[in-house]
PDB file of C-alpha atoms in Angstrom:
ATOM      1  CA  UNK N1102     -10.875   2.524   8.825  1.00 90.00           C
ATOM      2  CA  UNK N1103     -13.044   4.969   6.958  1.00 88.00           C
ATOM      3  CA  UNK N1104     -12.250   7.546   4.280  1.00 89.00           C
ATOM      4  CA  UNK N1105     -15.072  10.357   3.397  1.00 86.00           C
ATOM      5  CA  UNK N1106     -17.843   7.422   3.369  1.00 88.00           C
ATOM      6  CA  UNK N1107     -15.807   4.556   2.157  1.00 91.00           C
ATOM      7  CA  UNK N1108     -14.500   1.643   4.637  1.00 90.00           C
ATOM      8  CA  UNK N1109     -11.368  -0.166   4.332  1.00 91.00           C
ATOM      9  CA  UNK N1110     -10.938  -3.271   6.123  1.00 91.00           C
ATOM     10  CA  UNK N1111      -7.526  -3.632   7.831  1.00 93.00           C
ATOM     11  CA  UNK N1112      -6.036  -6.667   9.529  1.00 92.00           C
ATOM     12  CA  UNK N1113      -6.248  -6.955  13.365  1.00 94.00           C
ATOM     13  CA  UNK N1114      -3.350  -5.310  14.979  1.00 95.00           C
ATOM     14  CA  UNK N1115      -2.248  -1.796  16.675  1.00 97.00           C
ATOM     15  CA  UNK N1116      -2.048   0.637  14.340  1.00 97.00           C
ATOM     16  CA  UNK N1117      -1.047   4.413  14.837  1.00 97.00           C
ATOM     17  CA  UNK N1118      -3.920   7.311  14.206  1.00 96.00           C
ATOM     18  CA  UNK N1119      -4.332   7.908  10.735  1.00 96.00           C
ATOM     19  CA  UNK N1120      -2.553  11.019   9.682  1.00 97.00           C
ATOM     20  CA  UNK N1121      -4.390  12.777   6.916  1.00 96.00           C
ATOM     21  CA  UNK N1122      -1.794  14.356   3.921  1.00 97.00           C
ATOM     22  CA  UNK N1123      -2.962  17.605   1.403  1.00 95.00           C
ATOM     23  CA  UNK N1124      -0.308  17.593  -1.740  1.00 93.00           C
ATOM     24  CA  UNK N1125      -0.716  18.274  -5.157  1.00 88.00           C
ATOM     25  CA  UNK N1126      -4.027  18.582  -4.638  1.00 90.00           C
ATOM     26  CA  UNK N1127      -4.687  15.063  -3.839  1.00 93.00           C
ATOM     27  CA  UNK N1128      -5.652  13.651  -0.033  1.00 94.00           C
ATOM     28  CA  UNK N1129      -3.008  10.627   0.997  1.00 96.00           C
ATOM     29  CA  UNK N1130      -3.784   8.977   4.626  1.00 97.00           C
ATOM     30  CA  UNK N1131      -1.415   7.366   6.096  1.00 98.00           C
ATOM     31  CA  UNK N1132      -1.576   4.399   8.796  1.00 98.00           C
ATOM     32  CA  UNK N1133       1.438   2.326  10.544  1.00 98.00           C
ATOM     33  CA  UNK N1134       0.465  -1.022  12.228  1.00 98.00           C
ATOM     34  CA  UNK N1135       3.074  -0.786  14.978  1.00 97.00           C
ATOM     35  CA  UNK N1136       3.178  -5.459  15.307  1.00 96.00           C
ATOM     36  CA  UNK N1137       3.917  -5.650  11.880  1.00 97.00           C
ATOM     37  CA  UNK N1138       6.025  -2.896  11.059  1.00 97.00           C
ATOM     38  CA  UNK N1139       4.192  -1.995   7.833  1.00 97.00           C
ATOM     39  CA  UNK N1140       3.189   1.641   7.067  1.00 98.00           C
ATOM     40  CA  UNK N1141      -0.016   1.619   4.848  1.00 97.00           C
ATOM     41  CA  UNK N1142      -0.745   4.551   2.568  1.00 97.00           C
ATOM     42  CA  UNK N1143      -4.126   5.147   0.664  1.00 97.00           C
ATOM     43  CA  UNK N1144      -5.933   7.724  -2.050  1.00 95.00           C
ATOM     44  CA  UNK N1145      -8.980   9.511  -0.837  1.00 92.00           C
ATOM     45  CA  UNK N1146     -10.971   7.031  -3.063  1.00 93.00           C
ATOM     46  CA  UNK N1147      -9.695   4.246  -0.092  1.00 94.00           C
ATOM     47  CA  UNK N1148      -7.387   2.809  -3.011  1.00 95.00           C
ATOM     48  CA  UNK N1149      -3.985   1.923  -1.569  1.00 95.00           C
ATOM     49  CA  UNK N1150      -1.050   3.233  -3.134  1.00 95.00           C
ATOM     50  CA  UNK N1151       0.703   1.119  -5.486  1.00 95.00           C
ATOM     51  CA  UNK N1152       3.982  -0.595  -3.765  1.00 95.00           C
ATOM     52  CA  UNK N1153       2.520  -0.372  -0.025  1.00 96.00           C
ATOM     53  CA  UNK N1154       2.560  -1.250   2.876  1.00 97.00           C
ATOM     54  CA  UNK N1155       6.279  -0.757   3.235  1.00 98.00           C
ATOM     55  CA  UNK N1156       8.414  -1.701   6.326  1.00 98.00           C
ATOM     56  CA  UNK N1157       8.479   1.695   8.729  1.00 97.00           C
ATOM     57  CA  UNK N1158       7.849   1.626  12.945  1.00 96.00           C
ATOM     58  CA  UNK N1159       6.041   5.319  13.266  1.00 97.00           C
ATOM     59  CA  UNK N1160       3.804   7.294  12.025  1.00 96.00           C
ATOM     60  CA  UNK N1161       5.219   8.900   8.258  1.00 97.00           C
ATOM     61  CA  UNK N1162       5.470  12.979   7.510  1.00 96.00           C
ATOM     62  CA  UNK N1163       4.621  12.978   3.914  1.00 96.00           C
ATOM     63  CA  UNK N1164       6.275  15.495   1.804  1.00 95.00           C
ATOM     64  CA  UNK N1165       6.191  16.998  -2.068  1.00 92.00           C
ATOM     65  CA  UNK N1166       9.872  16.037  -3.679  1.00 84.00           C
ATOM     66  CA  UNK N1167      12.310  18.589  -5.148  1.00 79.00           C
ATOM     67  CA  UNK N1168      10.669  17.786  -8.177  1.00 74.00           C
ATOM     68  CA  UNK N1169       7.343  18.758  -7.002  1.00 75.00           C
ATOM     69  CA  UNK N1170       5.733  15.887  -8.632  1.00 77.00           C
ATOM     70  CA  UNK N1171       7.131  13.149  -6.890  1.00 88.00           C
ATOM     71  CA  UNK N1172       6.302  12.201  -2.825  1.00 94.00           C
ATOM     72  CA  UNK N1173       8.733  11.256  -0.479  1.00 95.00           C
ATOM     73  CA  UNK N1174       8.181  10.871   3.751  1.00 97.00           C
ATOM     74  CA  UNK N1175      10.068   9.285   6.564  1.00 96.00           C
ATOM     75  CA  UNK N1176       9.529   6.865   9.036  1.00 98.00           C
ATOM     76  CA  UNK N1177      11.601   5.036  11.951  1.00 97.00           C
ATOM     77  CA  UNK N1178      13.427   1.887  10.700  1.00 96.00           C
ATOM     78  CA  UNK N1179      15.440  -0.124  13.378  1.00 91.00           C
ATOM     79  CA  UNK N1180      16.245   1.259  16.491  1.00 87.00           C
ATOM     80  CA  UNK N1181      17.903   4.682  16.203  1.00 90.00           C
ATOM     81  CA  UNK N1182      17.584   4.652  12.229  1.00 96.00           C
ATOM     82  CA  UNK N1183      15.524   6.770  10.100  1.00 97.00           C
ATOM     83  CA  UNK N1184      13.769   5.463   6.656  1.00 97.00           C
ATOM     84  CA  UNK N1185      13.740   8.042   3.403  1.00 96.00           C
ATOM     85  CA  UNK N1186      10.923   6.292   0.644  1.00 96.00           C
ATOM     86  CA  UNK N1187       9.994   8.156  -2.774  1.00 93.00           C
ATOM     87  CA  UNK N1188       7.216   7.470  -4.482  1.00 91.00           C
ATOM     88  CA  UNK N1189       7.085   8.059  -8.369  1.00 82.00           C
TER      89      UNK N1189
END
């Protein structure tokens, strides 16, 4: 996958499109590989974000907190379940 002109190298698998996220004046993009079940989430620098991949089956919709400087999103857990994550 490639950010601006940086490449990251992901393991083989099926992954959903990367969805690109605009907060707090940062740029977060956001990956799922759908045989794994992990959702990956990177800086626009291609860092990852610390405490990823997490466990999620979907794409994520990345949100500012309450608190407006904390992150939080959702994915799909197990079957008809829905996963809340914050990120400090």
């Amino acid at each position: 996958m490639k950010i601006k002109s940086k490449t990251i190298d992901l393991d083989y698998g099926q992954y959903t499109q990367p969805k690109i996220f605009y907060l707090n004046d940062k740029i977060y993009v956001a990956v799922t590989d759908l045989q794994t079940n992990k959702v990956y989430l990177f800086d626009s620098q291609t860092k990852p974000i610390p405490n990823f991949p997490v466990y999620g089956n979907s794409g994520i919709d990345l949100k500012t907190a309450k608190q407006k400087t904390h992150l939080e999103f959702v994915v799909k857990g197990d079957r008809n379940s829905v996963i809340l994550y914050n990120i400090n």
